[in-house]
Amino acid sequence: MHYTNTSNISLALAVFLATDDYDHEPNTISATSLMKSTRQHILSKRIPAEENFIDISTLVPSKLGSAIHGGIENAWLNPKVHQIIESLGYPKAVHENIKVNPTPEEITDKTIAIYMEIRSYLDVLGVKVSGKFDFVGDGQVQDFKNTSVWRYIYQTSKQDYITQLSIYKLLNPDIITKDTGLIHYIFSDWSKMDSLRVKDYPPSRILTQRITLMTKEQTLAYVKNKISLILRHQNTPEKDLPLCSDEELWRKDPLWKYYKNPQKTEGRSTKNFDNAKDATIKLVEDGSVGIVKYVPGQVVACLYCAAFSRCTQRESLQQNGELTL
């Protein structure tokens, strides 16, 4: 991996951002990789190492997430963890029976088993699938997400979270026994003021959401389908690869922007509408002196795709005004 530093980030932070602790293993497909589109997965593998440059400024969100995960793991591995749990008000029957990453021999009827950051494997269609969950407590898989408030409000990643945790359960049926999972949101942009005035805004910076996982049969079918597509298209020319869907592109809804003054359309619009009818009504109400501009649903995922430079679908989206850099 090669890095650029176009923002001139100081060496003290640059080393932190460029340090890669991910478990890269040959001949395996991770749970998170399976959730990428077939096009993205295959094209990103075709980029030679000498051409694969990442600007470290783009790594800030993922590195902050990794730091939080590491901090949580270290907290649970602290020799004083039982005292800490007791100080939080939990009864003796709880803190005395918690065991972190216990072996089968260490588990009794009273054990409250906690598992963290365990990587597991499963052979599917001759391919080794791997996954490393964040946290499992008393049979329930849990994941920590350092993310924006709006991703929670609009639930844009809920299905991805369900799929990810379902794959972890498929890989760890003896550890993950419950049919629900927990998503622990840690909001990077939470505002106390907005929590008091914005509808559906989370009341605190940390919030937990329970999700229902897919069944074993549904999850295995999903994994088999994605692996089949990847194997089928390994040598498919780029132009013939399956196109990324609107969901995979993180496409936003289209907008009809109304400008009361048609001479000032470069700045902020007077009002935005999600349909042409309402925008037209507003135009007529104002004497039909303004203008309505249609803005196609913008895609976002391309901006974070490793195959950005080699994708003709991305080029087409740019030409059509659906992707703005």
Tab-separated table of C-alpha atoms in Angstrom:
chain	number	residue	atom	x	y	z
A	1	MET	CA	0.000	0.000	0.000
A	2	HIS	CA	1.229	3.493	-0.885
A	3	TYR	CA	0.043	6.722	0.712
A	4	THR	CA	-0.192	10.374	-0.207
A	5	ASN	CA	-0.477	13.306	2.180
A	6	THR	CA	-2.041	16.122	0.177
A	7	SER	CA	-3.305	17.852	3.339
A	8	ASN	CA	0.206	17.987	4.806
A	9	ILE	CA	-0.866	16.200	7.987
A	10	SER	CA	1.846	16.221	10.635
A	11	LEU	CA	4.063	13.162	11.015
A	12	ALA	CA	2.695	12.540	14.522
A	13	LEU	CA	-0.764	11.875	13.076
A	14	ALA	CA	0.361	10.633	9.650
A	15	VAL	CA	1.977	7.531	11.181
A	16	PHE	CA	-1.249	6.822	13.091
A	17	LEU	CA	-3.337	7.109	9.921
A	18	ALA	CA	-0.977	5.035	7.766
A	19	THR	CA	-0.629	2.153	10.226
A	20	ASP	CA	-2.692	-0.777	8.959
A	21	ASP	CA	-3.616	-3.334	11.628
A	22	TYR	CA	-6.175	-5.182	9.501
A	23	ASP	CA	-5.799	-8.945	9.204
A	24	HIS	CA	-5.055	-9.244	5.481
A	25	GLU	CA	-5.166	-12.911	4.544
A	26	PRO	CA	-4.605	-14.416	1.107
A	27	ASN	CA	-7.298	-16.508	-0.563
A	28	THR	CA	-10.072	-15.339	1.739
A	29	ILE	CA	-13.103	-13.081	1.377
A	30	SER	CA	-14.103	-11.135	4.468
A	31	ALA	CA	-17.670	-10.498	5.541
A	32	THR	CA	-17.274	-6.789	4.799
A	33	SER	CA	-15.833	-7.498	1.340
A	34	LEU	CA	-18.830	-9.678	0.523
A	35	MET	CA	-21.057	-6.688	1.174
A	36	LYS	CA	-19.337	-4.659	-1.548
A	37	SER	CA	-20.759	-4.712	-5.037
A	38	THR	CA	-19.406	-7.362	-7.406
A	39	ARG	CA	-17.991	-4.621	-9.644
A	40	GLN	CA	-16.176	-2.898	-6.795
A	41	HIS	CA	-14.811	-6.150	-5.363
A	42	ILE	CA	-13.372	-7.363	-8.677
A	43	LEU	CA	-12.051	-4.055	-10.036
A	44	SER	CA	-10.281	-3.136	-6.786
A	45	LYS	CA	-8.381	-6.444	-6.965
A	46	ARG	CA	-7.135	-5.587	-10.447
A	47	ILE	CA	-5.277	-2.443	-9.404
A	48	PRO	CA	-1.520	-3.151	-9.229
A	49	ALA	CA	0.077	-2.446	-5.856
A	50	GLU	CA	2.330	0.222	-7.367
A	51	GLU	CA	-0.752	2.138	-8.555
A	52	ASN	CA	-2.747	1.775	-5.351
A	53	PHE	CA	-2.384	5.104	-3.577
A	54	ILE	CA	-4.546	6.248	-0.671
A	55	ASP	CA	-4.514	9.760	0.722
A	56	ILE	CA	-4.225	9.521	4.499
A	57	SER	CA	-6.792	12.296	5.001
A	58	THR	CA	-9.488	9.862	3.793
A	59	LEU	CA	-8.560	7.375	6.521
A	60	VAL	CA	-9.592	9.554	9.461
A	61	PRO	CA	-13.098	8.049	9.959
A	62	SER	CA	-11.916	4.437	9.763
A	63	LYS	CA	-8.926	5.063	12.036
A	64	LEU	CA	-11.109	6.759	14.640
A	65	GLY	CA	-13.415	3.756	14.470
A	66	SER	CA	-10.474	1.379	14.902
A	67	ALA	CA	-9.204	3.387	17.875
A	68	ILE	CA	-12.609	3.138	19.556
A	69	HIS	CA	-12.745	-0.601	18.936
A	70	GLY	CA	-9.262	-1.020	20.354
A	71	GLY	CA	-10.117	1.054	23.412
A	72	ILE	CA	-13.234	-1.014	24.128
A	73	GLU	CA	-11.301	-4.271	23.773
A	74	ASN	CA	-8.535	-3.032	26.083
A	75	ALA	CA	-11.127	-1.990	28.660
A	76	TRP	CA	-12.643	-5.466	28.784
A	77	LEU	CA	-9.190	-7.079	28.986
A	78	ASN	CA	-8.229	-4.834	31.911
A	79	PRO	CA	-7.386	-6.984	34.978
A	80	LYS	CA	-9.677	-4.707	37.002
A	81	VAL	CA	-12.696	-5.232	34.719
A	82	HIS	CA	-14.686	-7.017	37.465
A	83	GLN	CA	-14.144	-4.099	39.847
A	84	ILE	CA	-15.166	-1.671	37.124
A	85	ILE	CA	-18.396	-3.578	36.459
A	86	GLU	CA	-19.121	-3.655	40.190
A	87	SER	CA	-18.537	0.109	40.419
A	88	LEU	CA	-21.209	0.558	37.754
A	89	GLY	CA	-23.767	-0.937	40.109
A	90	TYR	CA	-24.075	-4.436	38.702
A	91	PRO	CA	-24.748	-7.186	41.255
A	92	LYS	CA	-22.143	-9.634	42.438
A	93	ALA	CA	-23.816	-12.466	40.534
A	94	VAL	CA	-23.056	-10.601	37.317
A	95	HIS	CA	-19.531	-9.260	37.705
A	96	GLU	CA	-18.172	-12.390	39.355
A	97	ASN	CA	-19.421	-14.700	36.599
A	98	ILE	CA	-18.303	-12.693	33.574
A	99	LYS	CA	-15.508	-14.372	31.643
A	100	VAL	CA	-13.835	-12.781	28.627
A	101	ASN	CA	-13.042	-15.079	25.691
A	102	PRO	CA	-13.422	-18.242	27.794
A	103	THR	CA	-12.461	-21.664	26.510
A	104	PRO	CA	-15.234	-24.302	26.478
A	105	GLU	CA	-13.658	-25.883	29.567
A	106	GLU	CA	-13.937	-22.630	31.520
A	107	ILE	CA	-17.683	-22.263	30.984
A	108	THR	CA	-20.118	-23.307	33.700
A	109	ASP	CA	-23.881	-22.915	34.106
A	110	LYS	CA	-23.298	-19.554	35.789
A	111	THR	CA	-20.829	-18.158	33.260
A	112	ILE	CA	-21.712	-14.942	31.439
A	113	ALA	CA	-19.479	-15.311	28.399
A	114	ILE	CA	-18.054	-12.262	26.637
A	115	TYR	CA	-16.231	-12.732	23.328
A	116	MET	CA	-14.348	-10.047	21.428
A	117	GLU	CA	-12.549	-9.652	18.125
A	118	ILE	CA	-12.466	-13.367	17.251
A	119	ARG	CA	-11.885	-14.207	13.591
A	120	SER	CA	-13.729	-17.234	12.259
A	121	TYR	CA	-13.880	-19.051	8.914
A	122	LEU	CA	-16.300	-21.029	6.781
A	123	ASP	CA	-15.779	-22.732	3.432
A	124	VAL	CA	-18.485	-21.730	0.952
A	125	LEU	CA	-18.340	-22.972	-2.660
A	126	GLY	CA	-14.637	-23.656	-2.220
A	127	VAL	CA	-13.916	-20.123	-0.985
A	128	LYS	CA	-12.757	-19.341	2.555
A	129	VAL	CA	-15.071	-16.719	4.074
A	130	SER	CA	-13.779	-14.901	7.158
A	131	GLY	CA	-15.215	-12.476	9.659
A	132	LYS	CA	-14.192	-10.879	12.957
A	133	PHE	CA	-17.031	-9.627	15.131
A	134	ASP	CA	-16.658	-6.758	17.597
A	135	PHE	CA	-18.398	-8.141	20.644
A	136	VAL	CA	-20.658	-10.997	21.718
A	137	GLY	CA	-22.338	-10.861	25.115
A	138	ASP	CA	-24.440	-13.723	26.435
A	139	GLY	CA	-24.967	-15.080	22.934
A	140	GLN	CA	-25.879	-11.772	21.278
A	141	VAL	CA	-23.638	-10.261	18.602
A	142	GLN	CA	-22.953	-6.548	18.970
A	143	ASP	CA	-21.196	-3.981	16.815
A	144	PHE	CA	-19.789	-0.519	17.529
A	145	LYS	CA	-20.343	2.153	14.883
A	146	ASN	CA	-18.601	5.526	14.993
A	147	THR	CA	-20.820	7.359	12.530
A	148	SER	CA	-22.861	10.452	11.762
A	149	VAL	CA	-26.197	11.245	13.365
A	150	TRP	CA	-27.884	11.402	9.966
A	151	ARG	CA	-26.876	7.862	9.064
A	152	TYR	CA	-28.818	6.770	12.134
A	153	ILE	CA	-31.804	9.066	11.516
A	154	TYR	CA	-32.228	7.956	7.899
A	155	GLN	CA	-31.195	4.342	8.647
A	156	THR	CA	-29.158	4.298	5.444
A	157	SER	CA	-26.928	1.450	6.621
A	158	LYS	CA	-29.411	-0.669	8.566
A	159	GLN	CA	-29.592	-3.463	5.994
A	160	ASP	CA	-25.790	-3.544	5.779
A	161	TYR	CA	-25.619	-3.902	9.549
A	162	ILE	CA	-28.168	-6.717	9.484
A	163	THR	CA	-26.213	-8.523	6.756
A	164	GLN	CA	-22.857	-8.054	8.472
A	165	LEU	CA	-24.011	-9.358	11.851
A	166	SER	CA	-25.928	-12.202	10.208
A	167	ILE	CA	-22.722	-13.363	8.503
A	168	TYR	CA	-20.935	-13.262	11.857
A	169	LYS	CA	-23.634	-15.516	13.280
A	170	LEU	CA	-23.279	-17.896	10.331
A	171	LEU	CA	-19.538	-18.120	11.067
A	172	ASN	CA	-19.970	-18.510	14.837
A	173	PRO	CA	-23.118	-20.584	15.536
A	174	ASP	CA	-21.768	-21.873	18.859
A	175	ILE	CA	-20.993	-18.397	20.200
A	176	ILE	CA	-23.757	-16.315	18.621
A	177	THR	CA	-27.003	-18.006	19.600
A	178	LYS	CA	-29.561	-15.168	19.641
A	179	ASP	CA	-31.572	-14.054	16.619
A	180	THR	CA	-31.096	-10.355	17.343
A	181	GLY	CA	-28.039	-8.126	17.408
A	182	LEU	CA	-27.184	-4.759	18.883
A	183	ILE	CA	-25.741	-1.755	17.077
A	184	HIS	CA	-24.027	0.676	19.447
A	185	TYR	CA	-23.855	4.067	17.734
A	186	ILE	CA	-21.184	6.545	18.808
A	187	PHE	CA	-22.090	9.744	16.984
A	188	SER	CA	-19.186	11.771	15.644
A	189	ASP	CA	-21.259	14.920	15.012
A	190	TRP	CA	-23.850	14.854	17.801
A	191	SER	CA	-25.187	18.226	18.963
A	192	LYS	CA	-26.951	18.896	22.246
A	193	MET	CA	-28.820	21.815	20.697
A	194	ASP	CA	-30.083	19.716	17.772
A	195	SER	CA	-31.198	16.967	20.153
A	196	LEU	CA	-33.626	19.475	21.688
A	197	ARG	CA	-35.127	20.812	18.462
A	198	VAL	CA	-34.720	18.269	15.625
A	199	LYS	CA	-37.314	15.517	15.199
A	200	ASP	CA	-35.996	11.937	15.597
A	201	TYR	CA	-32.599	13.269	16.661
A	202	PRO	CA	-30.842	10.909	19.131
A	203	PRO	CA	-31.121	12.173	22.727
A	204	SER	CA	-27.489	11.381	23.582
A	205	ARG	CA	-24.164	10.857	21.864
A	206	ILE	CA	-24.326	7.081	22.381
A	207	LEU	CA	-27.400	5.073	21.408
A	208	THR	CA	-28.105	1.345	21.066
A	209	GLN	CA	-30.424	-0.157	18.453
A	210	ARG	CA	-31.667	-3.745	18.395
A	211	ILE	CA	-31.918	-5.392	14.968
A	212	THR	CA	-33.368	-8.713	13.854
A	213	LEU	CA	-30.868	-10.917	12.031
A	214	MET	CA	-31.500	-12.931	8.897
A	215	THR	CA	-32.107	-16.648	9.265
A	216	LYS	CA	-29.267	-19.088	8.680
A	217	GLU	CA	-30.838	-20.093	5.361
A	218	GLN	CA	-31.186	-16.475	4.201
A	219	THR	CA	-27.625	-15.625	5.193
A	220	LEU	CA	-26.108	-18.681	3.521
A	221	ALA	CA	-28.081	-17.954	0.341
A	222	TYR	CA	-26.779	-14.357	0.355
A	223	VAL	CA	-23.163	-15.487	0.820
A	224	LYS	CA	-23.435	-18.172	-1.862
A	225	ASN	CA	-24.951	-15.718	-4.339
A	226	LYS	CA	-22.228	-13.103	-3.795
A	227	ILE	CA	-19.428	-15.675	-4.074
A	228	SER	CA	-21.000	-17.156	-7.224
A	229	LEU	CA	-21.076	-13.703	-8.836
A	230	ILE	CA	-17.471	-13.006	-7.878
A	231	LEU	CA	-16.254	-16.360	-9.222
A	232	ARG	CA	-18.284	-15.983	-12.429
A	233	HIS	CA	-16.899	-12.532	-13.199
A	234	GLN	CA	-13.268	-12.901	-12.136
A	235	ASN	CA	-12.072	-12.498	-15.735
A	236	THR	CA	-14.988	-10.478	-17.122
A	237	PRO	CA	-13.872	-7.290	-18.939
A	238	GLU	CA	-14.596	-4.145	-16.961
A	239	LYS	CA	-17.269	-2.868	-19.355
A	240	ASP	CA	-19.202	-6.139	-19.013
A	241	LEU	CA	-19.131	-6.366	-15.220
A	242	PRO	CA	-22.493	-6.028	-13.411
A	243	LEU	CA	-23.259	-2.382	-12.722
A	244	CYS	CA	-23.533	-1.185	-9.139
A	245	SER	CA	-27.162	-0.827	-8.063
A	246	ASP	CA	-28.629	2.396	-6.691
A	247	GLU	CA	-28.422	0.864	-3.220
A	248	GLU	CA	-24.742	-0.029	-3.693
A	249	LEU	CA	-24.092	3.466	-5.046
A	250	TRP	CA	-25.718	5.030	-1.952
A	251	ARG	CA	-27.883	7.044	-4.312
A	252	LYS	CA	-29.797	9.943	-2.797
A	253	ASP	CA	-33.318	10.907	-3.844
A	254	PRO	CA	-33.644	13.352	-6.783
A	255	LEU	CA	-34.438	17.002	-6.081
A	256	TRP	CA	-36.414	19.728	-7.808
A	257	LYS	CA	-34.747	22.992	-6.814
A	258	TYR	CA	-36.854	26.115	-7.016
A	259	TYR	CA	-35.124	29.484	-7.486
A	260	LYS	CA	-37.361	32.513	-7.095
A	261	ASN	CA	-34.768	34.647	-8.884
A	262	PRO	CA	-33.747	32.869	-12.132
A	263	GLN	CA	-30.633	35.019	-12.319
A	264	LYS	CA	-29.262	33.530	-9.101
A	265	THR	CA	-29.126	29.778	-9.580
A	266	GLU	CA	-25.498	29.273	-8.639
A	267	GLY	CA	-26.072	29.701	-4.927
A	268	ARG	CA	-28.545	28.203	-2.499
A	269	SER	CA	-31.998	27.439	-3.870
A	270	THR	CA	-35.112	29.169	-2.490
A	271	LYS	CA	-36.672	25.811	-1.678
A	272	ASN	CA	-36.121	22.155	-2.528
A	273	PHE	CA	-38.876	19.657	-3.387
A	274	ASP	CA	-38.922	15.888	-3.723
A	275	ASN	CA	-41.353	15.946	-6.646
A	276	ALA	CA	-42.009	18.068	-9.741
A	277	LYS	CA	-45.668	18.789	-8.913
A	278	ASP	CA	-45.003	20.649	-5.662
A	279	ALA	CA	-42.103	22.540	-7.203
A	280	THR	CA	-44.316	23.661	-10.104
A	281	ILE	CA	-47.115	24.745	-7.749
A	282	LYS	CA	-44.638	26.929	-5.851
A	283	LEU	CA	-43.390	28.389	-9.123
A	284	VAL	CA	-46.938	29.337	-10.184
A	285	GLU	CA	-47.774	30.763	-6.738
A	286	ASP	CA	-44.834	33.145	-7.109
A	287	GLY	CA	-46.031	34.378	-10.480
A	288	SER	CA	-44.012	31.981	-12.658
A	289	VAL	CA	-41.041	34.335	-12.601
A	290	GLY	CA	-38.639	31.840	-11.083
A	291	ILE	CA	-37.169	28.586	-12.350
A	292	VAL	CA	-37.179	24.927	-11.303
A	293	LYS	CA	-34.051	22.873	-11.823
A	294	TYR	CA	-34.113	19.071	-11.699
A	295	VAL	CA	-31.124	17.512	-9.904
A	296	PRO	CA	-30.778	13.747	-10.445
A	297	GLY	CA	-30.285	11.577	-7.382
A	298	GLN	CA	-26.621	11.965	-6.497
A	299	VAL	CA	-24.447	8.898	-5.835
A	300	VAL	CA	-21.915	8.886	-3.026
A	301	ALA	CA	-20.257	5.466	-2.858
A	302	CYS	CA	-17.975	6.111	-5.863
A	303	LEU	CA	-16.063	8.674	-3.823
A	304	TYR	CA	-14.952	5.915	-1.440
A	305	CYS	CA	-14.325	3.163	-3.998
A	306	ALA	CA	-10.800	1.841	-4.556
A	307	ALA	CA	-11.695	1.153	-8.203
A	308	PHE	CA	-12.685	4.785	-8.868
A	309	SER	CA	-10.010	5.367	-11.506
A	310	ARG	CA	-10.863	2.254	-13.541
A	311	CYS	CA	-14.650	2.270	-13.593
A	312	THR	CA	-16.572	3.323	-16.708
A	313	GLN	CA	-19.837	3.334	-14.754
A	314	ARG	CA	-18.334	6.058	-12.572
A	315	GLU	CA	-17.377	7.999	-15.697
A	316	SER	CA	-20.937	7.732	-17.007
A	317	LEU	CA	-22.395	8.901	-13.699
A	318	GLN	CA	-20.129	11.953	-13.789
A	319	GLN	CA	-21.120	12.786	-17.365
A	320	ASN	CA	-24.816	12.540	-16.454
A	321	GLY	CA	-24.431	14.829	-13.468
A	322	GLU	CA	-25.241	12.048	-11.007
A	323	LEU	CA	-21.799	12.117	-9.404
A	324	THR	CA	-20.289	15.413	-8.347
A	325	LEU	CA	-16.667	15.538	-7.219
